Amino acid sequence: MTQEVVEKLIDITNSQIKSLKSSHDYMSMILSSYVYDVAKVTPLTHALNLSEKTGNKIMLKREDLQPIFSFKIRGAYNKISSLTEEEKARGVVACSAGNHAQGVAYAARHLGINAKIVMPLLTPEIKWKNVQNMGSEVILFGDDFDGAKAECERLCKEEGLTNIPPFDDPHVIAGQGTVGVEILRQIRPSEVYAIFTAVGGGGLISGIAAYVKRICPQIKIIGVETVDSDAMYQSLKAGKPTLLDEVGLFAEGAAVRIVGEENHKVSSEFVDEIILVTNDEICAAIKDVFEDTRSVLETAGALGTAGMKKYIELHNLKNKTLVSVASGANINFDRLSFVAERAELGEKREVLVSVVIPETPGSFYKLYQAVHPNNVTEFSYRYSDSSKANIFMSFNVKNRALELPAILDKMTSLGFEVTDISDNELAKDHGRYMIGGKSHINDEHLFSFQFPERPGALNKFLSGIQSSWNISLFHYRNKGHDTGRVLAGIQVPPGPGQKDSEMPPNFYEFLKNLGYTYTDETNNPVFKQ
């Protein structure tokens, strides 16, 4: 698409261009961006199955079909194109372990510019090789993103390279804003009720919002974040960019601790709402998009669809036209099993329960009959007590609100103790894999940890365990990203003058020095069973 065609996409009158809180004229910047030298106009496709399921007209903006399978190519190329000839001659540098790295590498190759991409040491080989194959020099440095970022800053200062930021830059925002231009060209704007998109640092949503809200202010712009990585939600609530102490990494492409200053300015004026979703809801959205397109989105790429589905449910929307930006499809293959496992829970079509039944003949059959004719998808049991049997069980439902209460009531009427644990992360991550009977151990406390997937992480944990402490339980599970889930039972005798249930101060000092995210699960009902 030529520059002239882009500028003629929509006729902008002077009366439509008003001052923004930001000092930048994003309308002009977006319409005059150079993204189409490398990016393509992606289709806006009708998701027939999802439309029928939700009772609305669902349109998917297919940014997963870009040359690097992500929208990131737009902002990266527009930023690099804006550099002076002198800056281009010196070269560029970027810090990223994801789609931004590929966007910068692809853009630099097209423009014949030297590029260095700094990535953490433990970046999966497939990711850094993809960047390397695009002609950029890959520098593996640091144990995490902060370490890589420090090296990126050093290269800028010492070698005179220009940093290409992932989101907090007007040219990056303008490049991403071309997504909004295309949407309004591909569908009658008056039909659109809302546009949903993933939010990380805020580049994509601020670009789309800056354009769409100037043309069609009635269209809602709704951002989507995960419940444990909600930097934009917290920032808009606080009225300024807010630094998160920790971020969840499941939707790693949108996991940032703080949004950009410029992104916050634009979003605070034009974004209508931020909606938060769970990991299970993301997995369900990946499945929904797959069933309509046969494409597998990455977790961050499915945020828009997950948030759209939740918004529909919360507001009981019907007969509306909604656009969801499918922002990327660079998913790690080893994550697919986890996505498939959690999709049914996210769709609320699978129920996970903990049931205590008498250890007598016929009890299993009665339990099965309480669920029948629903399909049983999992049944975990091991003998441990002569009087009671503890069971983890999952089964499918078509209408959770109608079917589940009746099933639980039937189990209760049979004298079974039943608990719905579908939303219990301990059960989903660990409990269902650890059927072996309850252990009666004194002074045992249970903690779940997020271990970084790097050499020495387990050693750091074990070396800190004092000789008077004992590990009584240990279960590890990797979800296919850079942290693993660990459940650990630790016997810690109380300190002098403390009650049996109290933990000595030196144990909490150990947890603090460890530096890993943790949760005390000792009183979790799944553990108690």
Coordinates of C-alpha atoms in Angstrom, one line a residue:
M1 CA 0.0 0.0 0.0
T2 CA 1.5 3.4 -1.0
Q3 CA 1.8 6.4 1.2
E4 CA -0.8 8.3 -0.8
V5 CA -3.3 5.5 -0.4
V6 CA -2.8 5.5 3.4
E7 CA -3.4 9.2 3.5
K8 CA -6.6 8.9 1.5
L9 CA -8.1 6.1 3.6
I10 CA -10.3 8.5 5.5
D11 CA -11.0 12.2 4.8
I12 CA -10.0 14.1 7.9
T13 CA -11.5 17.6 8.2
N14 CA -9.8 20.3 10.3
S15 CA -12.7 20.4 12.7
Q16 CA -12.1 16.7 13.6
I17 CA -8.5 17.2 14.7
K18 CA -8.6 18.6 18.3
S19 CA -5.9 19.0 20.8
L20 CA -4.9 16.0 22.8
K21 CA -3.5 15.8 26.3
S22 CA -0.4 14.5 24.6
S23 CA 1.5 17.1 22.7
H24 CA 1.7 14.9 19.6
D25 CA -0.6 15.1 16.6
Y26 CA -1.3 11.4 16.4
M27 CA -3.9 11.8 13.7
S28 CA -1.3 13.1 11.2
M29 CA 1.4 10.8 12.5
I30 CA -0.8 7.7 12.1
L31 CA -1.9 8.6 8.6
S32 CA 1.6 9.4 7.5
S33 CA 3.3 6.4 9.0
Y34 CA 5.4 4.1 6.8
V35 CA 4.4 0.7 8.1
Y36 CA 3.1 -0.6 4.8
D37 CA 6.6 -1.0 3.5
V38 CA 6.8 -4.2 5.5
A39 CA 3.4 -4.7 7.2
K40 CA 0.3 -5.8 5.4
V41 CA -3.4 -4.8 5.8
T42 CA -4.6 -7.8 7.8
P43 CA -8.2 -9.1 7.3
L44 CA -11.1 -8.4 9.6
T45 CA -12.8 -11.7 9.7
H46 CA -16.3 -12.7 10.9
A47 CA -16.0 -15.3 13.7
L48 CA -19.1 -17.4 12.9
N49 CA -18.9 -19.9 15.8
L50 CA -18.1 -17.3 18.4
S51 CA -20.8 -15.0 17.1
E52 CA -23.4 -17.8 17.4
K53 CA -22.1 -18.7 20.9
T54 CA -22.3 -15.1 22.2
G55 CA -25.3 -13.8 20.3
N56 CA -23.3 -10.9 18.9
K57 CA -21.4 -10.3 15.7
I58 CA -17.8 -11.0 16.5
M59 CA -15.0 -9.7 14.2
L60 CA -11.4 -10.7 14.6
K61 CA -8.6 -8.3 13.4
R62 CA -6.0 -10.8 12.3
E63 CA -2.7 -9.3 13.3
D64 CA -1.5 -12.8 13.8
L65 CA -1.1 -12.9 10.0
Q66 CA 1.6 -10.3 9.9
P67 CA 5.1 -11.4 8.6
I68 CA 6.3 -11.9 12.1
F69 CA 2.9 -13.1 13.3
S70 CA 2.4 -10.0 15.5
F71 CA 1.3 -6.4 15.3
K72 CA 4.7 -5.4 16.7
I73 CA 6.2 -5.0 13.2
R74 CA 4.1 -1.8 12.7
G75 CA 5.5 0.2 15.6
A76 CA 9.1 -1.0 15.2
Y77 CA 9.3 -0.2 11.5
N78 CA 7.7 3.2 11.9
K79 CA 10.1 4.1 14.7
I80 CA 13.2 3.0 12.8
S81 CA 12.0 4.8 9.6
S82 CA 11.7 8.0 11.5
L83 CA 15.4 8.1 12.5
T84 CA 17.9 10.5 10.9
E85 CA 20.4 9.2 8.4
E86 CA 23.1 9.6 10.9
E87 CA 21.2 7.6 13.5
K88 CA 20.5 4.8 11.0
A89 CA 24.2 4.7 10.1
R90 CA 25.2 4.2 13.8
G91 CA 22.7 1.3 14.2
V92 CA 19.9 0.4 16.6
V93 CA 19.5 -1.7 19.7
A94 CA 16.5 -3.2 21.4
C95 CA 15.8 -5.2 24.6
S96 CA 13.2 -7.9 24.2
A97 CA 12.7 -11.7 24.4
G98 CA 9.5 -11.6 22.4
N99 CA 7.6 -10.1 19.5
H100 CA 9.3 -6.6 19.7
A101 CA 12.7 -8.2 19.1
Q102 CA 11.4 -9.8 15.9
G103 CA 9.8 -6.6 14.8
V104 CA 13.0 -4.6 15.2
A105 CA 15.1 -7.3 13.5
Y106 CA 12.7 -7.6 10.6
A107 CA 12.5 -3.8 10.1
A108 CA 16.3 -3.3 10.4
R109 CA 16.9 -5.9 7.8
H110 CA 14.5 -4.3 5.4
L111 CA 16.1 -0.9 5.8
G112 CA 19.7 -2.2 5.7
I113 CA 20.5 -1.1 9.3
N114 CA 22.7 -2.9 11.8
A115 CA 20.7 -4.0 14.8
K116 CA 21.6 -5.6 18.1
I117 CA 19.0 -7.3 20.2
V118 CA 19.7 -8.0 23.8
M119 CA 17.9 -10.9 25.3
P120 CA 18.1 -12.6 28.7
L121 CA 20.5 -15.6 28.9
L122 CA 17.7 -18.1 29.3
T123 CA 15.7 -17.0 26.3
P124 CA 14.5 -20.2 24.5
E125 CA 16.7 -21.0 21.5
I126 CA 13.8 -20.9 19.1
K127 CA 13.3 -17.2 19.9
W128 CA 16.8 -15.9 19.7
K129 CA 17.5 -18.0 16.6
N130 CA 14.5 -16.5 14.8
V131 CA 15.9 -13.0 15.5
Q132 CA 19.4 -14.1 14.5
N133 CA 18.0 -15.5 11.2
M134 CA 16.6 -12.1 10.4
G135 CA 20.1 -10.7 10.3
S136 CA 20.4 -9.0 13.7
E137 CA 23.2 -9.6 16.2
V138 CA 21.8 -11.4 19.3
I139 CA 23.4 -10.6 22.6
L140 CA 22.4 -13.0 25.4
F141 CA 22.9 -11.1 28.7
G142 CA 21.5 -11.2 32.2
D143 CA 19.4 -13.6 34.2
D144 CA 16.2 -11.6 33.5
F145 CA 14.8 -8.7 31.6
D146 CA 16.2 -6.1 34.0
G147 CA 19.7 -7.5 33.4
A148 CA 19.2 -7.4 29.6
K149 CA 17.8 -3.9 29.8
A150 CA 20.9 -2.6 31.6
E151 CA 23.2 -4.0 28.9
C152 CA 20.9 -2.4 26.3
E153 CA 21.4 1.0 28.0
R154 CA 25.2 0.5 28.1
L155 CA 25.3 -0.2 24.4
C156 CA 23.3 3.0 23.7
K157 CA 25.8 5.1 25.7
E158 CA 29.1 3.5 24.7
E159 CA 28.4 2.6 21.0
G160 CA 26.0 5.4 20.1
L161 CA 23.2 3.1 19.2
T162 CA 19.6 4.3 19.1
N163 CA 17.2 2.4 21.4
I164 CA 14.0 1.2 19.8
P165 CA 11.5 1.1 22.7
P166 CA 8.6 -1.4 22.6
F167 CA 5.8 1.0 23.5
D168 CA 6.7 4.3 25.1
D169 CA 7.4 6.3 22.0
P170 CA 5.1 8.5 19.7
H171 CA 6.4 6.8 16.5
V172 CA 5.8 3.4 17.9
I173 CA 2.3 4.4 19.0
A174 CA 1.5 5.9 15.6
G175 CA 2.7 2.7 13.9
Q176 CA 0.4 0.6 16.1
G177 CA -2.4 3.1 15.4
T178 CA -2.7 2.0 11.8
V179 CA -4.6 -1.0 13.1
G180 CA -7.4 1.4 14.0
V181 CA -7.3 3.0 10.6
E182 CA -7.8 -0.4 8.9
I183 CA -10.6 -1.5 11.2
L184 CA -12.6 1.6 10.3
R185 CA -12.0 1.0 6.6
Q186 CA -13.0 -2.7 6.8
I187 CA -16.4 -2.3 8.5
R188 CA -19.0 0.4 8.7
P189 CA -17.9 2.4 11.7
S190 CA -21.5 3.1 12.8
E191 CA -22.0 -0.6 13.4
V192 CA -19.2 -1.1 15.8
Y193 CA -20.0 -1.0 19.5
A194 CA -16.6 -1.7 20.9
I195 CA -13.0 -2.7 20.1
F196 CA -11.1 -5.0 22.5
T197 CA -7.4 -5.3 22.6
A198 CA -4.6 -6.6 24.7
V199 CA -2.7 -4.2 27.0
G200 CA 0.9 -4.6 28.0
G201 CA 2.9 -1.3 28.0
G202 CA 0.1 0.4 26.1
G203 CA 1.5 0.9 22.6
L204 CA -1.3 -0.9 20.7
I205 CA -4.3 0.4 22.7
S206 CA -3.1 4.0 22.8
G207 CA -2.5 4.0 19.0
I208 CA -5.9 2.5 18.2
A209 CA -7.6 4.8 20.7
A210 CA -5.9 8.0 19.5
Y211 CA -7.2 7.4 16.0
V212 CA -10.6 5.7 16.5
K213 CA -11.8 8.1 19.1
R214 CA -11.1 11.2 16.9
I215 CA -13.2 9.6 14.1
C216 CA -15.9 7.7 15.9
P217 CA -16.0 8.8 19.6
Q218 CA -19.0 6.6 20.2
I219 CA -17.0 3.4 19.7
K220 CA -15.8 2.0 23.0
I221 CA -12.1 1.2 23.4
I222 CA -11.7 -1.5 25.9
G223 CA -8.3 -2.8 27.1
V224 CA -7.7 -6.3 28.5
E225 CA -5.1 -7.4 31.0
T226 CA -4.7 -10.4 33.3
V227 CA -5.7 -10.2 36.9
D228 CA -2.1 -10.6 38.0
S229 CA -0.5 -8.2 35.4
D230 CA -2.8 -5.2 35.5
A231 CA -0.4 -2.2 35.1
M232 CA -2.6 -0.1 33.0
Y233 CA -5.7 -0.7 35.1
Q234 CA -3.8 0.3 38.2
S235 CA -2.2 3.3 36.4
L236 CA -5.6 4.7 35.2
K237 CA -7.0 4.2 38.6
A238 CA -4.2 6.0 40.2
G239 CA -4.0 8.8 37.6
K240 CA -0.3 8.1 36.9
P241 CA 1.9 5.2 35.7
T242 CA 2.1 2.8 38.7
L243 CA 4.9 0.2 39.2
L244 CA 3.7 -3.3 40.0
D245 CA 5.7 -5.3 42.6
E246 CA 5.2 -8.5 40.7
V247 CA 3.6 -9.5 37.4
G248 CA 2.1 -12.8 36.3
L249 CA 3.9 -14.2 33.3
F250 CA 1.3 -16.4 31.7
A251 CA 0.4 -13.8 29.1
E252 CA 4.1 -12.9 28.8
G253 CA 3.8 -10.7 25.7
A254 CA 1.7 -8.3 27.8
A255 CA 3.4 -8.7 31.2
V256 CA 5.0 -5.4 32.1
R257 CA 5.6 -3.8 35.6
I258 CA 4.9 -0.3 34.5
V259 CA 3.2 1.3 31.4
G260 CA 4.7 4.0 29.3
E261 CA 4.3 7.7 30.3
E262 CA 3.1 8.6 26.8
N263 CA 0.9 5.5 26.6
H264 CA -0.7 6.5 29.9
K265 CA -1.4 10.0 28.7
V266 CA -3.2 8.8 25.6
S267 CA -5.1 6.0 27.3
S268 CA -6.3 8.2 30.2
E269 CA -8.1 10.4 27.7
F270 CA -9.4 7.9 25.1
V271 CA -9.7 4.4 26.7
D272 CA -13.1 3.7 28.1
E273 CA -12.4 0.7 30.3
I274 CA -9.9 -2.0 31.3
I275 CA -11.2 -5.5 31.9
L276 CA -9.3 -8.2 33.7
V277 CA -9.3 -11.9 32.8
T278 CA -7.9 -15.1 34.3
N279 CA -5.4 -17.5 32.7
D280 CA -8.3 -20.1 32.2
E281 CA -10.3 -17.5 30.4
I282 CA -7.3 -16.8 28.1
C283 CA -7.0 -20.5 27.3
A284 CA -10.8 -20.7 26.5
A285 CA -10.3 -17.7 24.1
I286 CA -7.4 -19.4 22.3
K287 CA -9.7 -22.4 21.7
D288 CA -12.5 -20.2 20.5
V289 CA -10.3 -18.5 17.9
F290 CA -8.9 -21.8 16.8
E291 CA -12.3 -23.2 16.2
D292 CA -13.1 -20.2 14.0
T293 CA -9.8 -19.7 12.2
R294 CA -7.7 -22.8 12.8
S295 CA -5.0 -20.5 14.0
V296 CA -3.5 -20.8 17.5
L297 CA -3.0 -17.5 19.2
E298 CA -0.3 -16.8 21.8
T299 CA -1.6 -16.1 25.3
A300 CA -1.3 -12.3 25.0
G301 CA -2.7 -12.5 21.5
A302 CA -5.9 -13.9 22.9
L303 CA -6.4 -11.3 25.6
G304 CA -8.7 -9.2 23.4
T305 CA -11.1 -12.1 22.8
A306 CA -11.0 -13.3 26.4
G307 CA -11.9 -9.8 27.6
M308 CA -14.6 -9.4 25.0
K309 CA -16.3 -12.6 26.1
K310 CA -16.2 -11.5 29.7
Y311 CA -17.5 -8.1 28.9
I312 CA -20.4 -9.7 27.0
E313 CA -21.3 -11.9 30.0
L314 CA -21.0 -9.0 32.5
H315 CA -23.2 -6.6 30.5
N316 CA -25.5 -9.2 28.9
L317 CA -24.8 -7.8 25.5
K318 CA -26.8 -9.1 22.5
N319 CA -26.9 -8.2 18.8
K320 CA -23.8 -5.9 19.0
T321 CA -20.9 -5.8 16.6
L322 CA -17.6 -6.2 18.5
V323 CA -14.1 -6.2 17.2
S324 CA -11.3 -8.2 18.9
V325 CA -7.7 -7.7 17.9
A326 CA -5.9 -11.0 17.6
S327 CA -2.5 -9.5 18.3
G328 CA -0.1 -12.4 17.9
A329 CA 0.5 -16.1 17.4
N330 CA 4.0 -16.7 18.6
I331 CA 3.2 -19.4 21.1
N332 CA 5.6 -21.9 22.5
F333 CA 4.7 -25.4 21.4
D334 CA 5.2 -26.9 24.9
R335 CA 2.5 -24.6 26.3
L336 CA -0.2 -26.1 24.1
S337 CA -1.0 -29.0 26.5
F338 CA -1.6 -26.6 29.4
V339 CA -3.8 -24.4 27.2
A340 CA -5.9 -27.4 26.1
E341 CA -6.2 -28.6 29.7
R342 CA -7.4 -25.3 31.1
A343 CA -9.7 -24.2 28.2
E344 CA -12.7 -26.2 29.4
L345 CA -12.3 -24.7 32.9
G346 CA -12.1 -21.2 31.4
E347 CA -15.2 -21.9 29.3
K348 CA -16.9 -23.1 32.5
R349 CA -17.7 -26.4 30.7
E350 CA -15.6 -28.4 33.1
V351 CA -16.0 -28.6 36.9
L352 CA -13.3 -29.8 39.3
V353 CA -14.5 -31.1 42.7
S354 CA -13.1 -32.6 45.8
V355 CA -15.3 -35.3 47.3
V356 CA -15.0 -37.3 50.5
I357 CA -17.0 -40.6 50.4
P358 CA -17.2 -43.5 52.8
E359 CA -14.6 -46.2 52.2
T360 CA -17.3 -48.8 51.6
P361 CA -18.3 -51.0 48.7
G362 CA -20.7 -49.3 46.3
S363 CA -19.6 -45.7 47.2
F364 CA -17.7 -45.2 43.9
Y365 CA -20.7 -46.3 41.9
K366 CA -23.1 -43.9 43.8
L367 CA -20.6 -41.1 43.2
Y368 CA -20.6 -41.8 39.5
Q369 CA -24.4 -42.0 39.3
A370 CA -24.6 -38.6 40.9
V371 CA -22.7 -37.1 37.9
H372 CA -24.2 -39.3 35.2
P373 CA -25.0 -38.7 32.3
N374 CA -22.4 -35.9 32.4
N375 CA -19.0 -37.0 31.0
V376 CA -16.4 -37.7 33.7
T377 CA -13.0 -36.3 32.5
E378 CA -10.8 -37.1 35.5
F379 CA -11.0 -39.3 38.5
S380 CA -8.1 -39.5 41.0
Y381 CA -8.0 -41.7 44.1
R382 CA -5.6 -43.6 46.3
Y383 CA -6.5 -45.6 49.4
S384 CA -5.2 -44.0 52.6
D385 CA -7.8 -44.4 55.3
S386 CA -10.1 -47.3 56.3
S387 CA -13.2 -45.0 56.8
K388 CA -13.0 -42.2 54.2
A389 CA -11.8 -41.8 50.6
N390 CA -10.6 -38.5 49.3
I391 CA -11.2 -38.0 45.6
F392 CA -10.4 -35.4 43.0
M393 CA -13.0 -35.6 40.2
S394 CA -13.8 -33.5 37.1
F395 CA -16.7 -33.6 34.7
N396 CA -18.2 -31.7 31.8
V397 CA -21.3 -29.5 32.0
K398 CA -23.2 -27.7 29.2
N399 CA -24.8 -25.1 31.5
R400 CA -22.8 -24.7 34.7
A401 CA -25.3 -22.5 36.4
L402 CA -28.2 -24.9 35.9
E403 CA -26.5 -28.3 36.2
L404 CA -23.8 -27.9 38.9
P405 CA -26.1 -27.0 41.9
A406 CA -28.2 -30.1 41.2
I407 CA -25.2 -32.4 41.0
L408 CA -23.7 -31.0 44.2
D409 CA -27.0 -31.3 46.0
K410 CA -27.3 -34.9 44.9
M411 CA -23.8 -35.7 46.2
T412 CA -24.6 -34.1 49.5
S413 CA -27.9 -36.0 49.8
L414 CA -25.9 -39.2 49.5
G415 CA -23.8 -38.2 52.5
F416 CA -20.7 -37.1 50.5
E417 CA -18.7 -34.0 51.5
V418 CA -18.2 -32.1 48.2
T419 CA -16.4 -28.9 47.4
D420 CA -16.2 -27.1 44.1
I421 CA -12.5 -26.3 43.6
S422 CA -12.7 -25.2 39.9
D423 CA -11.2 -21.8 40.9
N424 CA -8.6 -23.1 43.3
E425 CA -5.2 -22.6 41.7
L426 CA -3.5 -25.0 44.2
A427 CA -5.9 -27.8 43.1
K428 CA -5.4 -27.1 39.4
D429 CA -1.6 -26.7 39.5
H430 CA -0.8 -29.4 42.0
G431 CA -3.5 -31.1 43.9
R432 CA -5.0 -33.1 41.0
Y433 CA -1.6 -34.7 40.3
M434 CA -0.8 -35.6 43.9
I435 CA -3.4 -38.1 45.1
G436 CA -1.7 -40.2 47.7
G437 CA -3.5 -39.7 50.9
K438 CA -3.3 -37.2 53.7
S439 CA -0.1 -37.2 55.8
H440 CA -0.4 -36.4 59.5
I441 CA 2.8 -34.4 60.1
N442 CA 3.4 -32.0 62.9
D443 CA 4.7 -28.5 62.2
E444 CA 4.0 -28.8 58.4
H445 CA 3.4 -25.6 56.4
L446 CA 2.6 -25.5 52.8
F447 CA 3.8 -22.8 50.3
S448 CA 3.4 -22.4 46.6
F449 CA 6.3 -20.7 44.8
Q450 CA 7.1 -19.4 41.3
F451 CA 10.6 -20.6 40.6
P452 CA 12.5 -18.9 37.7
E453 CA 13.4 -21.5 35.0
R454 CA 17.1 -21.0 35.2
P455 CA 20.1 -23.1 36.6
G456 CA 20.6 -22.7 40.3
A457 CA 17.0 -21.8 41.2
L458 CA 16.3 -25.1 43.0
N459 CA 19.8 -25.0 44.6
K460 CA 19.1 -21.6 46.0
F461 CA 15.9 -22.9 47.6
L462 CA 17.4 -26.1 49.0
S463 CA 20.6 -24.5 50.3
G464 CA 18.6 -22.0 52.4
I465 CA 16.7 -24.8 54.2
Q466 CA 18.1 -25.1 57.7
S467 CA 19.1 -28.4 59.3
S468 CA 16.1 -28.2 61.8
W469 CA 13.7 -27.8 58.9
N470 CA 12.4 -30.7 56.8
I471 CA 10.9 -30.8 53.3
S472 CA 7.8 -33.1 53.6
L473 CA 6.3 -32.5 50.2
F474 CA 7.6 -31.3 46.8
H475 CA 5.8 -31.0 43.5
Y476 CA 7.0 -29.1 40.4
R477 CA 5.0 -28.1 37.3
N478 CA 6.1 -26.0 34.3
K479 CA 3.5 -24.2 32.2
G480 CA 5.7 -23.6 29.3
H481 CA 7.2 -20.3 30.2
D482 CA 10.0 -18.8 32.2
T483 CA 8.7 -19.7 35.7
G484 CA 7.8 -23.0 37.1
R485 CA 5.1 -23.7 39.8
V486 CA 6.4 -25.4 42.9
L487 CA 4.5 -26.7 45.9
A488 CA 6.5 -27.4 49.0
G489 CA 5.6 -28.7 52.3
I490 CA 8.1 -27.7 55.0
Q491 CA 8.2 -28.9 58.6
V492 CA 9.4 -25.9 60.7
P493 CA 9.4 -26.2 64.5
P494 CA 8.2 -23.1 66.3
G495 CA 10.7 -20.8 67.9
P496 CA 11.2 -20.4 71.6
G497 CA 8.1 -19.1 73.3
Q498 CA 6.0 -19.6 70.1
K499 CA 2.8 -21.6 69.6
D500 CA 2.9 -24.8 67.6
S501 CA 1.2 -23.2 64.6
E502 CA 3.5 -20.2 64.6
M503 CA 6.5 -19.8 62.2
P504 CA 9.9 -18.6 63.6
P505 CA 11.1 -15.2 62.3
N506 CA 14.1 -16.7 60.6
F507 CA 11.8 -18.7 58.3
Y508 CA 10.2 -15.5 56.9
E509 CA 13.6 -14.0 56.5
F510 CA 14.5 -17.1 54.4
L511 CA 11.4 -16.5 52.2
K512 CA 12.3 -12.8 51.8
N513 CA 15.9 -13.5 50.8
L514 CA 14.8 -16.2 48.4
G515 CA 13.2 -13.5 46.2
Y516 CA 10.6 -15.8 44.7
T517 CA 6.9 -15.1 44.6
Y518 CA 5.2 -17.3 47.2
T519 CA 1.8 -17.9 48.8
D520 CA 1.1 -19.5 52.1
E521 CA -1.3 -22.4 51.3
T522 CA -1.4 -24.0 54.7
N523 CA -5.1 -23.2 55.2
N524 CA -6.1 -24.0 51.7
P525 CA -9.0 -26.5 51.9
V526 CA -7.4 -28.7 49.2
F527 CA -4.3 -29.2 51.3
K528 CA -6.4 -29.9 54.4
Q529 CA -8.0 -32.8 52.6

